[in-house]
mmCIF file of C-alpha atoms in Angstrom:
data_model
loop_
_atom_site.group_PDB
_atom_site.id
_atom_site.type_symbol
_atom_site.label_atom_id
_atom_site.label_comp_id
_atom_site.label_asym_id
_atom_site.label_seq_id
_atom_site.Cartn_x
_atom_site.Cartn_y
_atom_site.Cartn_z
ATOM 1 C CA MET A 1 96.922 182.123 -132.621
ATOM 2 C CA THR A 2 93.963 182.142 -130.261
ATOM 3 C CA GLU A 3 91.232 182.889 -132.828
ATOM 4 C CA PRO A 4 90.890 182.966 -136.650
ATOM 5 C CA GLY A 5 92.743 185.824 -138.289
ATOM 6 C CA ALA A 6 94.017 187.268 -135.011
ATOM 7 C CA PRO A 7 97.600 188.505 -134.662
ATOM 8 C CA LEU A 8 100.255 186.064 -133.501
ATOM 9 C CA LYS A 9 101.130 186.601 -129.870
ATOM 10 C CA ALA A 10 103.473 185.024 -127.337
ATOM 11 C CA PHE A 11 101.953 183.114 -124.461
ATOM 12 C CA VAL A 12 103.131 180.607 -121.872
ATOM 13 C CA ALA A 13 102.095 177.035 -122.654
ATOM 14 C CA GLU A 14 102.225 174.129 -120.252
ATOM 15 C CA THR A 15 105.045 171.688 -120.952
ATOM 16 C CA THR A 16 104.163 168.026 -120.417
ATOM 17 C CA SER A 17 106.425 164.997 -120.573
ATOM 18 C CA PRO A 18 106.119 162.948 -123.797
ATOM 19 C CA MET A 19 104.372 159.601 -123.703
ATOM 20 C CA GLY A 20 104.976 156.373 -125.633
ATOM 21 C CA THR A 21 106.934 156.902 -128.845
ATOM 22 C CA TRP A 22 106.922 160.708 -128.650
ATOM 23 C CA VAL A 23 109.831 162.969 -127.699
ATOM 24 C CA ARG A 24 110.127 166.545 -126.496
ATOM 25 C CA VAL A 25 112.639 168.748 -128.286
ATOM 26 C CA SER A 26 114.095 171.939 -126.879
ATOM 27 C CA VAL A 27 113.903 174.250 -129.910
ATOM 28 C CA THR A 28 116.894 176.376 -130.888
ATOM 29 C CA ALA A 29 115.771 177.561 -134.337
ATOM 30 C CA SER A 30 112.563 177.355 -136.357
ATOM 31 C CA GLY A 31 112.141 178.357 -139.990
ATOM 32 C CA VAL A 32 109.393 180.509 -141.463
ATOM 33 C CA CYS A 33 107.993 179.010 -144.671
ATOM 34 C CA ASN A 34 105.332 180.184 -147.129
ATOM 35 C CA ALA A 35 103.216 177.223 -146.030
ATOM 36 C CA ASP A 36 103.198 178.709 -142.526
ATOM 37 C CA ILE A 37 101.221 181.734 -143.713
ATOM 38 C CA ALA A 38 97.991 179.735 -143.944
ATOM 39 C CA THR A 39 98.733 178.013 -140.646
ATOM 40 C CA ALA A 40 99.361 181.359 -138.984
ATOM 41 C CA ALA A 41 96.062 182.721 -140.347
ATOM 42 C CA ALA A 42 94.240 179.786 -138.690
ATOM 43 C CA THR A 43 91.135 180.357 -140.798
ATOM 44 C CA GLY A 44 90.761 176.870 -142.283
ATOM 45 C CA PRO A 45 87.906 174.525 -141.423
ATOM 46 C CA GLY A 46 88.351 172.517 -138.264
ATOM 47 C CA ALA A 47 91.111 174.710 -136.807
ATOM 48 C CA SER A 48 91.415 174.113 -133.066
ATOM 49 C CA PHE A 49 92.927 176.777 -130.859
ATOM 50 C CA PRO A 50 95.443 177.785 -129.811
ATOM 51 C CA VAL A 51 97.464 177.221 -133.010
ATOM 52 C CA THR A 52 101.267 177.206 -132.909
ATOM 53 C CA PRO A 53 102.763 177.241 -136.456
ATOM 54 C CA GLY A 54 106.210 176.068 -137.494
ATOM 55 C CA HIS A 55 107.434 173.025 -139.422
ATOM 56 C CA GLU A 56 111.168 173.702 -139.915
ATOM 57 C CA VAL A 57 112.580 172.931 -136.492
ATOM 58 C CA ALA A 58 116.070 172.320 -135.126
ATOM 59 C CA GLY A 59 116.997 171.689 -131.522
ATOM 60 C CA VAL A 60 118.076 169.159 -128.907
ATOM 61 C CA ILE A 61 116.112 166.266 -127.423
ATOM 62 C CA ALA A 62 115.021 167.185 -123.892
ATOM 63 C CA GLU A 63 112.819 164.210 -122.920
ATOM 64 C CA LEU A 64 111.969 160.749 -124.261
ATOM 65 C CA GLY A 65 108.736 158.800 -124.102
ATOM 66 C CA GLY A 66 108.935 155.407 -122.447
ATOM 67 C CA GLN A 67 108.829 153.462 -125.747
ATOM 68 C CA VAL A 68 111.388 155.496 -127.699
ATOM 69 C CA GLU A 69 114.433 153.593 -128.907
ATOM 70 C CA GLY A 70 117.547 154.747 -130.749
ATOM 71 C CA TRP A 71 117.526 158.321 -129.449
ATOM 72 C CA ALA A 72 119.028 159.970 -126.380
ATOM 73 C CA VAL A 73 118.574 163.194 -124.454
ATOM 74 C CA GLY A 74 120.981 165.737 -125.929
ATOM 75 C CA ASP A 75 120.802 164.468 -129.526
ATOM 76 C CA ARG A 76 120.717 167.279 -132.120
ATOM 77 C CA VAL A 77 117.621 166.796 -134.248
ATOM 78 C CA ALA A 78 115.528 168.422 -136.943
ATOM 79 C CA VAL A 79 111.795 168.091 -137.569
ATOM 80 C CA GLY A 80 110.309 169.103 -140.901
ATOM 81 C CA TRP A 81 107.015 169.224 -142.765
ATOM 82 C CA PHE A 82 106.921 165.458 -142.385
ATOM 83 C CA GLY A 83 105.927 165.135 -138.750
ATOM 84 C CA GLY A 84 105.165 161.436 -138.441
ATOM 85 C CA SER A 85 103.112 158.721 -140.158
ATOM 86 C CA CYS A 86 100.963 155.711 -139.319
ATOM 87 C CA GLY A 87 103.654 153.153 -140.154
ATOM 88 C CA HIS A 88 101.261 150.489 -141.426
ATOM 89 C CA CYS A 89 99.500 151.765 -144.573
ATOM 90 C CA ALA A 90 100.564 150.760 -148.089
ATOM 91 C CA PHE A 91 102.540 153.993 -148.553
ATOM 92 C CA CYS A 92 104.402 153.594 -145.272
ATOM 93 C CA ARG A 93 105.172 149.946 -145.972
ATOM 94 C CA ALA A 94 106.599 150.984 -149.355
ATOM 95 C CA GLY A 95 108.767 153.633 -147.690
ATOM 96 C CA ASP A 96 106.708 156.544 -149.035
ATOM 97 C CA VAL A 97 105.833 157.955 -145.612
ATOM 98 C CA VAL A 98 105.335 161.476 -146.977
ATOM 99 C CA HIS A 99 102.146 160.365 -148.745
ATOM 100 C CA CYS A 100 100.725 158.450 -145.785
ATOM 101 C CA PRO A 101 97.029 159.434 -145.559
ATOM 102 C CA GLU A 102 97.478 159.804 -141.798
ATOM 103 C CA ARG A 103 100.729 161.778 -141.992
ATOM 104 C CA LYS A 104 101.243 164.477 -139.406
ATOM 105 C CA VAL A 105 102.444 168.023 -140.031
ATOM 106 C CA PRO A 106 103.844 170.158 -137.197
ATOM 107 C CA GLY A 107 101.651 173.187 -136.650
ATOM 108 C CA LEU A 108 98.631 171.419 -138.125
ATOM 109 C CA SER A 109 98.533 167.991 -136.487
ATOM 110 C CA TYR A 110 100.057 169.167 -133.207
ATOM 111 C CA PRO A 111 101.618 172.402 -131.869
ATOM 112 C CA GLY A 112 104.468 173.456 -134.135
ATOM 113 C CA GLY A 113 107.978 174.751 -133.722
ATOM 114 C CA TRP A 114 107.497 178.468 -133.190
ATOM 115 C CA ALA A 115 108.093 177.776 -129.531
ATOM 116 C CA GLN A 116 110.852 176.963 -127.079
ATOM 117 C CA SER A 117 109.668 173.358 -126.938
ATOM 118 C CA ILE A 118 107.912 170.946 -129.312
ATOM 119 C CA THR A 119 106.686 167.386 -128.731
ATOM 120 C CA VAL A 120 106.742 165.111 -131.792
ATOM 121 C CA PRO A 121 106.609 161.428 -132.788
ATOM 122 C CA ALA A 122 110.078 159.875 -132.771
ATOM 123 C CA ASP A 123 109.749 158.853 -136.425
ATOM 124 C CA ALA A 124 109.681 162.552 -137.365
ATOM 125 C CA LEU A 125 113.226 163.104 -136.094
ATOM 126 C CA ALA A 126 116.185 163.654 -138.409
ATOM 127 C CA ARG A 127 119.669 163.540 -136.901
ATOM 128 C CA ILE A 128 121.632 166.743 -137.544
ATOM 129 C CA PRO A 129 125.257 166.067 -138.540
ATOM 130 C CA TYR A 130 128.020 167.910 -136.765
ATOM 131 C CA GLY A 131 129.340 170.612 -139.016
ATOM 132 C CA LEU A 132 125.853 172.047 -139.576
ATOM 133 C CA ASP A 133 124.699 174.890 -137.354
ATOM 134 C CA LEU A 134 121.227 174.442 -135.845
ATOM 135 C CA SER A 135 119.993 177.664 -137.462
ATOM 136 C CA GLU A 136 121.188 176.393 -140.838
ATOM 137 C CA ALA A 137 119.715 172.944 -140.175
ATOM 138 C CA ALA A 138 116.171 174.195 -139.515
ATOM 139 C CA PRO A 139 115.273 174.962 -143.186
ATOM 140 C CA PHE A 140 116.429 171.492 -144.260
ATOM 141 C CA GLY A 141 113.267 169.978 -142.774
ATOM 142 C CA CYS A 142 111.224 171.508 -145.590
ATOM 143 C CA ALA A 143 113.022 173.727 -148.124
ATOM 144 C CA GLY A 144 116.258 171.746 -148.019
ATOM 145 C CA VAL A 145 114.925 168.211 -148.364
ATOM 146 C CA THR A 146 112.283 169.326 -150.881
ATOM 147 C CA THR A 147 114.795 170.823 -153.312
ATOM 148 C CA PHE A 148 117.372 168.072 -152.722
ATOM 149 C CA ASN A 149 114.848 165.359 -153.560
ATOM 150 C CA ALA A 150 113.439 167.277 -156.517
ATOM 151 C CA VAL A 151 116.880 167.449 -158.145
ATOM 152 C CA ARG A 152 118.316 164.048 -157.299
ATOM 153 C CA GLY A 153 115.060 162.121 -157.717
ATOM 154 C CA ALA A 154 114.360 163.177 -161.299
ATOM 155 C CA GLY A 155 116.734 160.646 -162.841
ATOM 156 C CA THR A 156 118.445 163.262 -164.988
ATOM 157 C CA ARG A 157 121.268 161.865 -167.097
ATOM 158 C CA VAL A 158 124.821 162.256 -165.848
ATOM 159 C CA GLY A 159 126.142 165.635 -166.949
ATOM 160 C CA GLY A 160 122.634 166.749 -167.896
ATOM 161 C CA ARG A 161 121.296 170.267 -167.845
ATOM 162 C CA VAL A 162 119.126 171.412 -164.914
ATOM 163 C CA ALA A 163 117.304 174.738 -164.858
ATOM 164 C CA VAL A 164 115.927 176.298 -161.684
ATOM 165 C CA PHE A 165 113.081 178.748 -162.166
ATOM 166 C CA GLY A 166 112.914 181.246 -159.315
ATOM 167 C CA ILE A 167 115.870 182.106 -157.090
ATOM 168 C CA GLY A 168 114.237 182.602 -153.705
ATOM 169 C CA GLY A 169 113.809 180.571 -150.541
ATOM 170 C CA LEU A 170 113.597 177.289 -152.467
ATOM 171 C CA GLY A 171 115.431 178.168 -155.653
ATOM 172 C CA HIS A 172 118.693 179.298 -154.061
ATOM 173 C CA LEU A 173 118.988 175.823 -152.513
ATOM 174 C CA ALA A 174 117.962 174.017 -155.703
ATOM 175 C CA VAL A 175 120.715 175.826 -157.653
ATOM 176 C CA GLN A 176 123.320 174.726 -155.108
ATOM 177 C CA PHE A 177 122.143 171.113 -155.084
ATOM 178 C CA ALA A 178 122.030 170.906 -158.884
ATOM 179 C CA ALA A 179 125.538 172.301 -159.241
ATOM 180 C CA LYS A 180 127.013 170.121 -156.482
ATOM 181 C CA LEU A 181 125.367 167.023 -157.963
ATOM 182 C CA GLY A 182 127.333 167.696 -161.137
ATOM 183 C CA TYR A 183 124.685 169.092 -163.467
ATOM 184 C CA GLU A 184 125.131 172.006 -165.835
ATOM 185 C CA THR A 185 122.984 174.447 -163.909
ATOM 186 C CA ILE A 186 120.898 177.315 -165.264
ATOM 187 C CA ALA A 187 119.310 179.850 -162.924
ATOM 188 C CA ILE A 188 116.233 181.779 -164.111
ATOM 189 C CA ALA A 189 114.965 184.861 -162.280
ATOM 190 C CA ARG A 190 113.632 188.327 -162.978
ATOM 191 C CA GLY A 191 116.192 191.114 -163.193
ATOM 192 C CA GLY A 192 119.912 191.273 -163.756
ATOM 193 C CA ASP A 193 120.628 192.009 -160.099
ATOM 194 C CA ARG A 194 120.480 188.313 -159.189
ATOM 195 C CA GLU A 195 122.992 187.062 -161.735
ATOM 196 C CA GLU A 196 126.061 187.517 -159.539
ATOM 197 C CA LEU A 197 124.318 185.778 -156.653
ATOM 198 C CA ALA A 198 123.126 182.895 -158.854
ATOM 199 C CA ARG A 199 126.596 182.318 -160.250
ATOM 200 C CA GLY A 200 128.020 182.453 -156.725
ATOM 201 C CA LEU A 201 125.613 179.665 -155.776
ATOM 202 C CA GLY A 202 127.003 177.537 -158.586
ATOM 203 C CA ALA A 203 124.910 178.404 -161.654
ATOM 204 C CA HIS A 204 126.790 178.051 -164.931
ATOM 205 C CA HIS A 205 124.283 180.225 -166.814
ATOM 206 C CA TYR A 206 121.792 182.911 -165.866
ATOM 207 C CA ILE A 207 118.603 183.904 -167.682
ATOM 208 C CA ASP A 208 116.988 187.235 -166.840
ATOM 209 C CA GLY A 209 113.256 186.674 -167.280
ATOM 210 C CA ASN A 210 112.710 190.400 -167.748
ATOM 211 C CA ALA A 211 115.154 190.652 -170.633
ATOM 212 C CA GLN A 212 114.549 187.277 -172.313
ATOM 213 C CA THR A 213 111.720 184.831 -172.778
ATOM 214 C CA PRO A 214 112.864 182.014 -170.437
ATOM 215 C CA GLY A 215 111.760 179.024 -172.525
ATOM 216 C CA ALA A 216 113.294 180.406 -175.716
ATOM 217 C CA ALA A 217 116.496 181.334 -173.885
ATOM 218 C CA LEU A 218 116.708 177.823 -172.437
ATOM 219 C CA LYS A 219 116.339 176.364 -175.913
ATOM 220 C CA GLU A 220 119.212 178.520 -177.184
ATOM 221 C CA LEU A 221 121.413 177.050 -174.442
ATOM 222 C CA GLY A 222 120.599 173.542 -175.661
ATOM 223 C CA GLY A 223 117.457 172.920 -173.634
ATOM 224 C CA ALA A 224 117.004 171.591 -170.121
ATOM 225 C CA ASP A 225 116.676 167.944 -169.135
ATOM 226 C CA LEU A 226 115.055 169.010 -165.863
ATOM 227 C CA ILE A 227 113.343 172.218 -164.833
ATOM 228 C CA VAL A 228 112.809 172.674 -161.092
ATOM 229 C CA TYR A 229 110.004 175.189 -160.783
ATOM 230 C CA THR A 230 110.102 177.035 -157.452
ATOM 231 C CA ALA A 231 108.084 180.191 -158.215
ATOM 232 C CA SER A 232 104.684 180.636 -156.592
ATOM 233 C CA SER A 233 102.880 181.577 -159.826
ATOM 234 C CA THR A 234 102.334 178.849 -162.424
ATOM 235 C CA ALA A 235 101.537 181.274 -165.251
ATOM 236 C CA PRO A 236 104.990 181.020 -166.968
ATOM 237 C CA VAL A 237 104.964 177.206 -167.149
ATOM 238 C CA ASP A 238 103.506 176.872 -170.662
ATOM 239 C CA GLU A 239 106.170 179.029 -172.325
ATOM 240 C CA LEU A 240 108.914 177.542 -170.176
ATOM 241 C CA LEU A 241 108.150 174.067 -171.531
ATOM 242 C CA THR A 242 109.431 175.183 -174.953
ATOM 243 C CA GLY A 243 112.917 175.024 -173.417
ATOM 244 C CA LEU A 244 112.520 171.468 -172.121
ATOM 245 C CA ASN A 245 114.362 168.750 -174.007
ATOM 246 C CA THR A 246 112.728 165.606 -175.400
ATOM 247 C CA HIS A 247 111.939 163.266 -172.487
ATOM 248 C CA GLY A 248 112.611 166.156 -170.147
ATOM 249 C CA GLN A 249 110.843 166.697 -166.850
ATOM 250 C CA LEU A 250 109.402 169.784 -165.176
ATOM 251 C CA THR A 251 108.996 169.396 -161.412
ATOM 252 C CA LEU A 252 106.679 171.791 -159.616
ATOM 253 C CA ILE A 253 107.535 172.567 -155.999
ATOM 254 C CA GLY A 254 106.247 176.140 -155.957
ATOM 255 C CA VAL A 255 102.477 176.342 -156.265
ATOM 256 C CA ASP A 256 99.565 178.726 -156.256
ATOM 257 C CA ALA A 257 95.817 178.273 -156.581
ATOM 258 C CA GLY A 258 95.996 178.347 -160.396
ATOM 259 C CA SER A 259 95.896 175.644 -163.044
ATOM 260 C CA LEU A 260 98.179 174.597 -165.870
ATOM 261 C CA THR A 261 97.164 174.818 -169.520
ATOM 262 C CA VAL A 262 99.571 172.748 -171.593
ATOM 263 C CA PRO A 263 99.165 171.798 -175.286
ATOM 264 C CA VAL A 264 98.619 168.042 -175.226
ATOM 265 C CA ALA A 265 100.250 167.514 -178.626
ATOM 266 C CA ARG A 266 103.505 169.095 -177.441
ATOM 267 C CA LEU A 267 103.417 166.965 -174.307
ATOM 268 C CA VAL A 268 102.931 163.754 -176.267
ATOM 269 C CA VAL A 269 105.294 164.469 -179.156
ATOM 270 C CA ASN A 270 108.170 165.468 -176.853
ATOM 271 C CA GLY A 271 107.551 162.850 -174.197
ATOM 272 C CA HIS A 272 107.522 165.525 -171.512
ATOM 273 C CA THR A 273 106.770 164.781 -167.889
ATOM 274 C CA ILE A 274 105.183 167.353 -165.603
ATOM 275 C CA THR A 275 105.105 166.325 -161.988
ATOM 276 C CA GLY A 276 104.589 167.739 -158.532
ATOM 277 C CA HIS A 277 106.927 167.162 -155.622
ATOM 278 C CA LEU A 278 105.999 167.564 -151.967
ATOM 279 C CA THR A 279 108.891 167.130 -149.524
ATOM 280 C CA GLY A 280 110.868 164.268 -147.981
ATOM 281 C CA SER A 281 111.030 161.841 -145.085
ATOM 282 C CA ALA A 282 113.115 162.249 -141.941
ATOM 283 C CA HIS A 283 115.719 159.875 -143.403
ATOM 284 C CA GLU A 284 115.882 161.910 -146.625
ATOM 285 C CA THR A 285 116.267 165.078 -144.550
ATOM 286 C CA GLU A 286 119.296 163.472 -142.913
ATOM 287 C CA GLU A 287 120.693 162.651 -146.357
ATOM 288 C CA ALA A 288 120.187 166.238 -147.524
ATOM 289 C CA MET A 289 121.989 167.608 -144.457
ATOM 290 C CA GLU A 290 124.850 165.115 -144.782
ATOM 291 C CA PHE A 291 125.253 166.040 -148.452
ATOM 292 C CA ALA A 292 125.246 169.719 -147.481
ATOM 293 C CA VAL A 293 128.005 169.219 -144.920
ATOM 294 C CA THR A 294 130.120 167.336 -147.458
ATOM 295 C CA THR A 295 129.650 169.787 -150.333
ATOM 296 C CA GLY A 296 129.175 173.142 -148.622
ATOM 297 C CA VAL A 297 125.505 173.696 -149.528
ATOM 298 C CA ARG A 298 123.930 176.138 -147.064
ATOM 299 C CA PRO A 299 120.645 178.045 -146.837
ATOM 300 C CA MET A 300 120.879 181.818 -146.819
ATOM 301 C CA ILE A 301 119.081 182.796 -143.633
ATOM 302 C CA GLU A 302 117.955 185.866 -141.759
ATOM 303 C CA ARG A 303 117.619 185.385 -137.996
ATOM 304 C CA MET A 304 114.801 186.994 -136.035
ATOM 305 C CA PRO A 305 113.821 186.573 -132.372
ATOM 306 C CA LEU A 306 111.013 184.099 -131.677
ATOM 307 C CA GLU A 307 108.924 186.928 -130.228
ATOM 308 C CA GLN A 308 108.886 188.572 -133.666
ATOM 309 C CA ALA A 309 107.112 185.669 -135.387
ATOM 310 C CA GLY A 310 104.209 187.923 -136.364
ATOM 311 C CA GLU A 311 106.586 190.389 -138.006
ATOM 312 C CA ALA A 312 108.308 187.525 -139.817
ATOM 313 C CA VAL A 313 104.984 186.373 -141.297
ATOM 314 C CA ALA A 314 104.160 189.936 -142.367
ATOM 315 C CA ARG A 315 107.524 190.219 -144.113
ATOM 316 C CA LEU A 316 106.990 186.895 -145.839
ATOM 317 C CA ARG A 317 103.546 187.980 -147.072
ATOM 318 C CA SER A 318 105.033 191.185 -148.468
ATOM 319 C CA GLY A 319 107.757 189.298 -150.317
ATOM 320 C CA ALA A 320 110.461 191.233 -148.453
ATOM 321 C CA PRO A 321 112.813 188.398 -147.474
ATOM 322 C CA ARG A 322 114.744 186.964 -150.384
ATOM 323 C CA PHE A 323 115.548 183.625 -148.792
ATOM 324 C CA ARG A 324 114.758 181.989 -145.398
ATOM 325 C CA ILE A 325 113.770 183.579 -142.097
ATOM 326 C CA VAL A 326 114.725 181.561 -139.008
ATOM 327 C CA LEU A 327 113.236 182.316 -135.593
ATOM 328 C CA ASP A 328 115.840 182.112 -132.858
ATOM 329 C CA THR A 329 114.576 181.112 -129.386
ATOM 330 C CA ALA A 330 117.730 182.396 -127.720
ATOM 331 C CA ARG A 331 117.429 185.962 -128.967
ATOM 332 C CA GLY A 332 115.420 188.483 -127.001
ATOM 333 C CA LYS A 333 113.235 191.255 -128.304
#
């Protein structure tokens, strides 16, 4: 992007050697995420040009800064929405690097991964395990680690019931993680055409939001201990809470510009928790990928050439892709 609202276009950028604790990664695959739409529009305050979006990156280390330790040229690495932190604030010292007030995000803090090369802080790197293809690894930097953490971090009782609302780019991963972590898994989406897919991903039950009221249907199944909400519209949340068990939790990872209106009495009486979840650290991204290799969890991806990044964004805006688009730097036009 060379100016606000302009079309994405390919251009040749100068490649410089990384300094200090930064590394340069030769990019093989880079995911296209809903969060990239705003980055690609480049209309926000303080945008500096040119803008290169992309925060789901997988590739191989090409160069190391002089102060980098623990990494080597040729290492297979992923870089996600977490693109580095200050390392000294209270959040960083507590291990919560994602909420560091000085955290960096590829595409916003520095040129992102929709390129053949990206230079990032070494603390943003996640090691990709063998057994995971680089194109499959790319979405783990955002969608994968986000859904993995949302499911495993909720503290749901062993053998509990987890519902996933929305079976798209985030939801199809959340269903897999919930099932592989041993929870009775319920997939909720609109239309009966997604039931076979949802069950193939590991869902034990399927609720068609067009045919049933989701919260009431959840209650009939015994209620959910955790609802992972991946849809972009928050309008259904109020009704959905009627299917949440006492002391249950609803975790929002899909968001829009709206607000929630929840009856306070119901919240208090049932001891419900409603929380938001952002993403995960580089270490947690490694854990998500290692778990995926062990259990067979994989993102459903559609590959497109890097040169078609603008088309990929247009398709994402239209809602055309069902799951994850990955830009491939090796594919030509």
